[in-house]
Short mmCIF file of C-alpha atoms and ligand atoms in Angstrom, two decimals:
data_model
loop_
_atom_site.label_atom_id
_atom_site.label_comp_id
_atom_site.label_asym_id
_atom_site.label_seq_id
_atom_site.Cartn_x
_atom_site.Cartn_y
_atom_site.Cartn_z
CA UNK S 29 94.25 86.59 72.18
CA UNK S 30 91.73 84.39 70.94
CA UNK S 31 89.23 84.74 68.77
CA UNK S 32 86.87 82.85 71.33
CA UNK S 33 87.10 85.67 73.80
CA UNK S 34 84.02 87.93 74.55
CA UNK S 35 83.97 91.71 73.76
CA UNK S 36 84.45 92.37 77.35
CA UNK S 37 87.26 89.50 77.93
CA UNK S 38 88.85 91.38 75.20
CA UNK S 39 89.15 95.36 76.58
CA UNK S 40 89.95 94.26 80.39
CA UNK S 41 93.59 95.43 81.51
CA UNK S 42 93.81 93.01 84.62
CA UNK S 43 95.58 93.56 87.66
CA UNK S 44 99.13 92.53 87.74
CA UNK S 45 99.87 91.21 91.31
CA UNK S 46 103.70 91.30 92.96
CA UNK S 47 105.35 88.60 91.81
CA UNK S 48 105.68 85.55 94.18
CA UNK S 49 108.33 83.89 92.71
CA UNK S 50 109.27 80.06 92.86
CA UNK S 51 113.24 80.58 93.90
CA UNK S 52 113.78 79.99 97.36
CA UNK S 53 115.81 82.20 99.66
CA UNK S 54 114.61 85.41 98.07
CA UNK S 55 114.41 88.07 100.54
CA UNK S 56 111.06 88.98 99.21
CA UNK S 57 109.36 92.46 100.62
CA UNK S 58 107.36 93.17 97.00
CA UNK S 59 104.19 92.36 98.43
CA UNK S 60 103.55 93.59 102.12
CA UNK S 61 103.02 89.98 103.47
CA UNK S 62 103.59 89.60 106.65
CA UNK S 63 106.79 88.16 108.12
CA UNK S 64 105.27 86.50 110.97
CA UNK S 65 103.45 83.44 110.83
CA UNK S 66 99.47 82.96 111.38
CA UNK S 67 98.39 82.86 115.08
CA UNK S 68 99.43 78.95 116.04
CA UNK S 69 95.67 78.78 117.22
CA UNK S 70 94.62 79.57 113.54
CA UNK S 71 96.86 76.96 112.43
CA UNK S 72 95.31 74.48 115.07
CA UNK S 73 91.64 75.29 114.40
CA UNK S 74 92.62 74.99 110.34
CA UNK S 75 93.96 71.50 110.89
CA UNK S 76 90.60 70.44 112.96
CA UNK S 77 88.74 71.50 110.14
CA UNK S 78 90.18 68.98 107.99
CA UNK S 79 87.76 66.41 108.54
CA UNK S 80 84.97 64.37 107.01
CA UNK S 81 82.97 67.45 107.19
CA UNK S 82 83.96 68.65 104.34
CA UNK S 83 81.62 66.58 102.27
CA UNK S 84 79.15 69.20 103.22
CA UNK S 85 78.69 72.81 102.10
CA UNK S 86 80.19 75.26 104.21
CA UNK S 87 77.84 78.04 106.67
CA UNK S 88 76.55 80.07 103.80
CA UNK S 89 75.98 82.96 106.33
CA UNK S 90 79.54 82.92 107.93
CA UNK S 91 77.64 83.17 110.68
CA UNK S 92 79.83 82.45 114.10
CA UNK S 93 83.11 84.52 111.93
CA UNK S 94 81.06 87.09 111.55
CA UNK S 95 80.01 87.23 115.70
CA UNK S 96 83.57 86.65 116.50
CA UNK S 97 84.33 89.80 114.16
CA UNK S 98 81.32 92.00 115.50
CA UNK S 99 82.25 90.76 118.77
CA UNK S 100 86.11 91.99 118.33
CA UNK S 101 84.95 95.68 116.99
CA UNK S 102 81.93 96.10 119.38
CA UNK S 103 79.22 95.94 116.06
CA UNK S 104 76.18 93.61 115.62
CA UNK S 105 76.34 90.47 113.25
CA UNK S 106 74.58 92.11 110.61
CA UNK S 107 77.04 95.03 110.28
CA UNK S 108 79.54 92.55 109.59
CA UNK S 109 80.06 90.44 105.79
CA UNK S 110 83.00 88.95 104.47
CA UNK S 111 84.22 87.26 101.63
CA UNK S 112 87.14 85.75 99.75
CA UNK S 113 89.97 88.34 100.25
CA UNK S 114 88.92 91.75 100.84
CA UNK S 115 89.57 92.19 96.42
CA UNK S 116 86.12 90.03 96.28
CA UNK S 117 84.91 92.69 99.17
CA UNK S 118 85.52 95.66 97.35
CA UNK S 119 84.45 93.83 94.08
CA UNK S 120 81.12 93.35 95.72
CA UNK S 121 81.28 97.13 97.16
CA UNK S 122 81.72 97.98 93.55
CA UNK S 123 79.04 96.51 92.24
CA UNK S 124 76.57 97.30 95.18
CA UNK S 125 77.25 100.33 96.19
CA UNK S 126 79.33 102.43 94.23
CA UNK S 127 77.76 101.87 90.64
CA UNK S 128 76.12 105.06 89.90
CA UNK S 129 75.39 107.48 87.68
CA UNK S 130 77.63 110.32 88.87
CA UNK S 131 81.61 109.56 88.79
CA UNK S 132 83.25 107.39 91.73
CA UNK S 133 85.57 109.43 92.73
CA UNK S 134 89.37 107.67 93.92
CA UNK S 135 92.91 109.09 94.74
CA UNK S 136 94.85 109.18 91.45
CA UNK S 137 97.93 107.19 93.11
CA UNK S 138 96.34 104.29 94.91
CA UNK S 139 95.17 100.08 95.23
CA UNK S 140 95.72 99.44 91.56
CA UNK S 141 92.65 96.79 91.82
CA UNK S 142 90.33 99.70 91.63
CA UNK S 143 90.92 100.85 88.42
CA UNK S 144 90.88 97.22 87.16
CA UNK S 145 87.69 97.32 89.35
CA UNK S 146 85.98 100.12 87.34
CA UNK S 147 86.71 98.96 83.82
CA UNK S 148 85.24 95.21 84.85
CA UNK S 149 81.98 96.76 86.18
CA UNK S 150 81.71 100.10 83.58
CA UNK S 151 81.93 102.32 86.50
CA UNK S 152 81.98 105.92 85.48
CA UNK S 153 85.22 107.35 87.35
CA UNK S 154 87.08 110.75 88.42
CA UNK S 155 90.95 110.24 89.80
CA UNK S 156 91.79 112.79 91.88
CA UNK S 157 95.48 114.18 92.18
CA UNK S 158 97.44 113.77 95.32
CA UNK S 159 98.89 116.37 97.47
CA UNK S 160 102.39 117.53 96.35
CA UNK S 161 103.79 116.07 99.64
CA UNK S 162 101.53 112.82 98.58
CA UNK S 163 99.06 113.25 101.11
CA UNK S 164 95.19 112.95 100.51
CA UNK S 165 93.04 116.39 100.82
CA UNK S 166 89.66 114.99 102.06
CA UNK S 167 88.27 118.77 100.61
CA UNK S 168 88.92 117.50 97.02
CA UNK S 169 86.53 114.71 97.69
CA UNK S 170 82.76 116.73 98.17
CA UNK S 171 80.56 117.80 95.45
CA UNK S 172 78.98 115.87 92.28
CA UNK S 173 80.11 112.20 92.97
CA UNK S 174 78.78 108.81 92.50
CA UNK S 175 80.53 107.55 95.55
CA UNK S 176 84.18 107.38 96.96
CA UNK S 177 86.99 104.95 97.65
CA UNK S 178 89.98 105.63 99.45
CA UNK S 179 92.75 103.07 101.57
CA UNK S 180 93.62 104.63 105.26
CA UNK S 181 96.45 104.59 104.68
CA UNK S 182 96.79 105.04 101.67
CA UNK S 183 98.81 102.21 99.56
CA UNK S 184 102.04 102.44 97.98
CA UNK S 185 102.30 106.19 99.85
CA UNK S 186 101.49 104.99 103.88
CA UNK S 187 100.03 108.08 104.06
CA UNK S 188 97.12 108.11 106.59
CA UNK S 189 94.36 110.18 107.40
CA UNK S 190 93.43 110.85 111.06
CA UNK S 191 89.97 109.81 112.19
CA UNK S 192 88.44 113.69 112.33
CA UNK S 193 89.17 113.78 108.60
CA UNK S 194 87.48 110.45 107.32
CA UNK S 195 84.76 112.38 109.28
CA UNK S 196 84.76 115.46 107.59
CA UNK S 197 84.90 113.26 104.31
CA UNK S 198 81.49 111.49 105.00
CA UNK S 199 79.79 114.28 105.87
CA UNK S 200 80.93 116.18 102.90
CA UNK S 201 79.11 113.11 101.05
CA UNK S 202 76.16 112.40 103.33
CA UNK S 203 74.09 110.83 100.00
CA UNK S 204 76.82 108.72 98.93
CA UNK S 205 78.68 105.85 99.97
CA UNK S 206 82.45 106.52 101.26
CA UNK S 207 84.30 103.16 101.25
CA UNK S 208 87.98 103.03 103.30
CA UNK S 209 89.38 100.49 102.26
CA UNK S 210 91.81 99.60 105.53
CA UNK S 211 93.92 96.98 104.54
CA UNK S 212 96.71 98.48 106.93
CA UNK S 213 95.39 100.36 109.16
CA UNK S 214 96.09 97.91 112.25
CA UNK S 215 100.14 99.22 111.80
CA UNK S 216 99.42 102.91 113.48
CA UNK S 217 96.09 103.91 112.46
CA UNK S 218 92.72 104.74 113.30
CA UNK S 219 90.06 102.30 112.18
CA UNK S 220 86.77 104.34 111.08
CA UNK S 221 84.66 101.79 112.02
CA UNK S 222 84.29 103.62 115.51
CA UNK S 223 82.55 105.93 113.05
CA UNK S 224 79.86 102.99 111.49
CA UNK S 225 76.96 103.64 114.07
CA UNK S 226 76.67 107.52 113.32
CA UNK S 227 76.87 106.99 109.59
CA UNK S 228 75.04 105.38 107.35
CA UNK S 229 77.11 106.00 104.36
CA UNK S 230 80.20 104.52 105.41
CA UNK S 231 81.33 101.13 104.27
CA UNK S 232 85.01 99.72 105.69
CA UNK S 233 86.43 97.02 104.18
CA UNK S 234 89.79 95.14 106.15
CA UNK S 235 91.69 91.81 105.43
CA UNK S 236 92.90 88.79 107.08
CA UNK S 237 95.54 89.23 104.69
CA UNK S 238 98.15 91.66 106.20
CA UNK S 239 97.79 92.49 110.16
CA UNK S 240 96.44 88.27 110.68
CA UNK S 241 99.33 86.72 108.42
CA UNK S 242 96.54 85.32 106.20
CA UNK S 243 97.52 85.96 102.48
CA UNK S 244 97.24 82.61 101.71
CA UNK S 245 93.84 81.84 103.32
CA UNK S 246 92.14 84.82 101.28
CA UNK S 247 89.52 86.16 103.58
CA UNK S 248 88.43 89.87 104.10
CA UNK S 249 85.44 91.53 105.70
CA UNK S 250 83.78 95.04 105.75
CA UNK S 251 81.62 97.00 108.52
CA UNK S 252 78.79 98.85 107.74
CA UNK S 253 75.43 99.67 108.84
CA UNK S 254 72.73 96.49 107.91
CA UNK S 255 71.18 98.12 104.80
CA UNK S 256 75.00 98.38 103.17
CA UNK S 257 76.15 94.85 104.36
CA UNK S 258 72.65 93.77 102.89
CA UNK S 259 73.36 95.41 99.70
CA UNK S 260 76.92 93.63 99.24
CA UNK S 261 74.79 89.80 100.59
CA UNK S 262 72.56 91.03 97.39
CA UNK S 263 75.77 90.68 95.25
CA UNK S 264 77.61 87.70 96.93
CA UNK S 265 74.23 85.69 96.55
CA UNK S 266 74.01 86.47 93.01
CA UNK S 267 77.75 85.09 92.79
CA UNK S 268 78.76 82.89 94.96
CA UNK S 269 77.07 81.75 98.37
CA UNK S 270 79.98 80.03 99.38
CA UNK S 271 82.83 81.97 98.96
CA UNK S 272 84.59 81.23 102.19
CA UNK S 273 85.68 77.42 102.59
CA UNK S 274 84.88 75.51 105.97
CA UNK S 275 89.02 75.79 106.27
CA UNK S 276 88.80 79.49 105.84
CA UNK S 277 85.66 79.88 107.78
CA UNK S 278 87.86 78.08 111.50
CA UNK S 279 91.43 79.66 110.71
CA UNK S 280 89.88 83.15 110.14
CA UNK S 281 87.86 82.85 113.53
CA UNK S 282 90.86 81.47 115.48
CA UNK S 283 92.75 84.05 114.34
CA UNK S 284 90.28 87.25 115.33
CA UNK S 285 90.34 85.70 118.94
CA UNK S 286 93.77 85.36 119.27
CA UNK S 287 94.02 88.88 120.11
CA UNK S 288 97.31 88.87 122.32
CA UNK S 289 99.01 87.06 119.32
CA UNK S 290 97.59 90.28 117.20
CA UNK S 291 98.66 93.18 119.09
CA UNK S 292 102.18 91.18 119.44
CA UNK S 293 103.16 91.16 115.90
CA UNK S 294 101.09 94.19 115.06
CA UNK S 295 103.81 96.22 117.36
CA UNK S 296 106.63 94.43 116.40
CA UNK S 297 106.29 95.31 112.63
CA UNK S 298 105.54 98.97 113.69
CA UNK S 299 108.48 98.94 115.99
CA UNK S 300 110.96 97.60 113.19
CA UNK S 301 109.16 100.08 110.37
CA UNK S 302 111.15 103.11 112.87
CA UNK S 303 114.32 101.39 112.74
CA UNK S 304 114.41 100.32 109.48
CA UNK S 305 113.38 104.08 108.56
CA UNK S 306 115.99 105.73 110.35
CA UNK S 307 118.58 102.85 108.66
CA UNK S 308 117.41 104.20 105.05
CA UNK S 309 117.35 107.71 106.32
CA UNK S 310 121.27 107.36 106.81
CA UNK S 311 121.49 105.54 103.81
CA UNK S 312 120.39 108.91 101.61
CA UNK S 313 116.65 108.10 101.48
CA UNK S 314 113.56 109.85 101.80
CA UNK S 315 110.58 108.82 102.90
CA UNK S 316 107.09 109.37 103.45
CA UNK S 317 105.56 109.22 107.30
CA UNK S 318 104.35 105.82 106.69
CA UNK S 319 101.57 104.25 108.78
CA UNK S 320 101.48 100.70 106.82
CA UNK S 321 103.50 97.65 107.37
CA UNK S 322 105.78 99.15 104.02
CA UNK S 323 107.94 102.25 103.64
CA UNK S 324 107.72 104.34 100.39
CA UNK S 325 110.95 105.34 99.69
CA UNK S 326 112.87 107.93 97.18
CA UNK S 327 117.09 107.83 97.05
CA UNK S 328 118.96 111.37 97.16
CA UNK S 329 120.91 110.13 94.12
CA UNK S 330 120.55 106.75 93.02
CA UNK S 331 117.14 106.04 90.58
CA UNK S 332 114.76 103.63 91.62
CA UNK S 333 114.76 101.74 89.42
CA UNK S 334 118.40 100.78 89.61
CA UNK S 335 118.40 100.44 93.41
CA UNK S 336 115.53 97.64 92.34
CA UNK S 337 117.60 96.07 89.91
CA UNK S 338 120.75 95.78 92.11
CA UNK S 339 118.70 94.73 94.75
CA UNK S 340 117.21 91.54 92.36
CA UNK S 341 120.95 90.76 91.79
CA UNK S 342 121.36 90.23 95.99
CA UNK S 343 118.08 88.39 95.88
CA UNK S 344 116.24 91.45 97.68
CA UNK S 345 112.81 91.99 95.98
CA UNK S 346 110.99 94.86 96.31
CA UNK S 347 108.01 96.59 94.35
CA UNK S 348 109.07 99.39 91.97
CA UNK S 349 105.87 100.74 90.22
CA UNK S 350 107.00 102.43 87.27
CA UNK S 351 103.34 103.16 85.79
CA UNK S 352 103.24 106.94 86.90
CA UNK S 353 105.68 109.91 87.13
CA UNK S 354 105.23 109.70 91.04
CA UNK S 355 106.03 106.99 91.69
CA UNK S 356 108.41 106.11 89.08
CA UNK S 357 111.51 106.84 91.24
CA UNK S 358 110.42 105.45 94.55
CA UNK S 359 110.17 101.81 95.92
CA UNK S 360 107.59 100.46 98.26
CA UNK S 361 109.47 98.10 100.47
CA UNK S 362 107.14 95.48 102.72
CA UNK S 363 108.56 95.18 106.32
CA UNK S 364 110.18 91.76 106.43
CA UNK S 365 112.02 89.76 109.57
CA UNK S 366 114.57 91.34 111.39
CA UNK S 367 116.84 89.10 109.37
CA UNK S 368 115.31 90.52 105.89
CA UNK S 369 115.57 94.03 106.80
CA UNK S 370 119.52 93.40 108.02
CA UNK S 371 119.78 91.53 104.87
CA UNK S 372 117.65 94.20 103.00
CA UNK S 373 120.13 97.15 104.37
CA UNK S 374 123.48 95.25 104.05
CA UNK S 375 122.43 94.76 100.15
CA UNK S 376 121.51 98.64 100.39
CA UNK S 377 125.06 99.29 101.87
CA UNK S 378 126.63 97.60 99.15
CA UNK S 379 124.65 99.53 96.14
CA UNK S 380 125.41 102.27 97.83
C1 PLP C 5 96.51 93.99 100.04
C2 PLP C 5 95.41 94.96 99.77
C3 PLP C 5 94.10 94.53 99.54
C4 PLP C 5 93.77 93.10 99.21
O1 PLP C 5 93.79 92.24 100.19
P1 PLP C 5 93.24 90.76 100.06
O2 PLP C 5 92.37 90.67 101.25
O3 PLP C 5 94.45 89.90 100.13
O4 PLP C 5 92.46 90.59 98.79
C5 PLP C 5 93.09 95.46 99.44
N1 PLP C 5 93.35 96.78 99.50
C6 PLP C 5 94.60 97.24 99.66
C7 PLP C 5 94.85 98.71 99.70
C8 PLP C 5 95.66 96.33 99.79
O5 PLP C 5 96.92 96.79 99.90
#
């Protein structure tokens, strides 16, 4: 506190990220990084960047990222934006798009940034209860809104939502703007931005930071018809023209054509999410059906949060989210390495 701080800097609750702590040889699976690392061509095209050219402003218009990204999804260049992580994205969707007068309307257990989101930019807001089996009901999201926001799949649950009903969703809302926010969806999912030329209320925001191995770069993009992407350049402008670095701007391209490298990892992490599932399974867990590079994860007898606590001890770390009755006795647990998930289950065999 200080008496220095604004009215405003005052009543924000901010958004309290995994921890990324400074210990070495954690086994750390808190945070749904990826375990791979960035396409070597990103790496490559990163390093050329390096050079005296960055005594000059980057491309304000992120122009040839956001061919290479049109390119990759079969859009035009103006359907495309980006920004500095897909949290500046959605910040920007916030402000643009989904500032109304009626209540946005969001999944009660979801991305804790949008909350955070809402109180920052006095967004009038509805959260809307999950399913009992912690699925989404896309019929609970029609009538008097202001807008809605949802991640396919959703995040800490996995739970995702086949293409026909994102459809049904938008046009339930045909006046407003439905945002899917799919920060996983390249681990088994559907994107809906097949669905961007039919409608023109449909914004879909990805990262760089989960399926690309690019946490650290901090670059995210969304797909929408021009007059939304134009809306969100409206916002950015009034920001921060440059919000991706000429660094950012060569890895995040490099890494979008590297599409073999992609698909690659992309599988592997979907093919170790089964056999690390059936591993828990015969370790007393439940699960949801996840379709995200985590698992969501409830033990037959053992509480969560002592499971997370004996985990810490092994130096396992996982993310226990102990702000709501839901999820208060689950763990979301990010797919690691093959050797963090052994490591991950052995610890798990022990506690057991
Ligand atoms: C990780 C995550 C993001 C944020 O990604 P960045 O691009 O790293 O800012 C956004 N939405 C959801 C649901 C996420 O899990």
């Amino acid at each position: 506190m200080s008496r220095f701080w604004s009215k405003l800097a005052h009543g924000l609750k901010p958004y309290v990220p995994g921890e990324q702590p400074s210990i070495t040889n954690l086994v750390k699976l808190n945070t749904n990084e990826n375990p791979y690392p960035p396409s070597p061509k990103a790496i490559a095209a990163m390093a050329g960047a390096m050079d005296a050219d960055l005594r000059l402003y980057p491309d304000p218009n992120c122009g040839a990222l956001r061919q290479s990204l049109a390119d990759f999804v079969g859009l035009q260049k103006d359907q495309v934006f980006v920004g500095n992580g897909s949290d500046e994205v959605l910040a920007h969707a916030f402000q643009a798009l989904l500032k109304q007068d009626e209540p946005l309307i969001f999944p009660e257990i979801t991305y804790g940034f949008y909350p955070v989101f809402v109180d920052l930019f006095g967004i009038n807001h509805r959260a809307v209860p999950l399913a009992p089996d912690l699925s989404i009901s896309v019929s609970d999201y029609a009538g008097n809104n202001g807008g809605v926001i949802l991640p396919n799949p959703n995040a800490p649950t996995g739970c995702l939502l086949p293409l026909q009903q994102i459809r049904e969703l938008l046009l339930a809302n045909p006046d407003r703007v439905v945002v899917i926010d799919e920060a996983y969806i390249d681990f088994g999912g559907e994107s809906a931005v097949a669905l961007v030329p039919e409608f023109d209320n449909l914004l879909v925001v990805q990262t760089f930071s989960k399926s690309r191995s690019l946490a650290g770069l901090r670059v995210g993009m969304a797909f929408g018809q021009a007059h939304l992407i134009a809306g969100l350049e409206r916002v950015k402008n009034s920001f921060n023209p440059y919000p991706l670095s000429r660094e950012a701007l060569a890895g995040a391209q490099a890494a979008v054509e590297d599409v073999d490298y992609f698909n690659m990892t992309c599988q592997a992490i979907i093919e170790r999410r089964q056999q690390l599932s059936q591993q828990l399974r015969e370790l007393g867990f439940s699960m949801t059906d996840s379709k995200a590079n985590f698992v969501f994860v409830e033990h037959e007898r053992l509480a969560a949060a002592e499971i997370a606590a004996a985990l810490r001890e092994r130096g396992v770390i996982v993310r226990h989210l102990a702000s709501h009755p839901t999820t208060l006795n689950r763990l979301r647990i990010s797919i690691g390495s093959e050797s963090e998930c052994e490591a991950l289950v052995a610890a798990l065999r022990e506690i057991i």
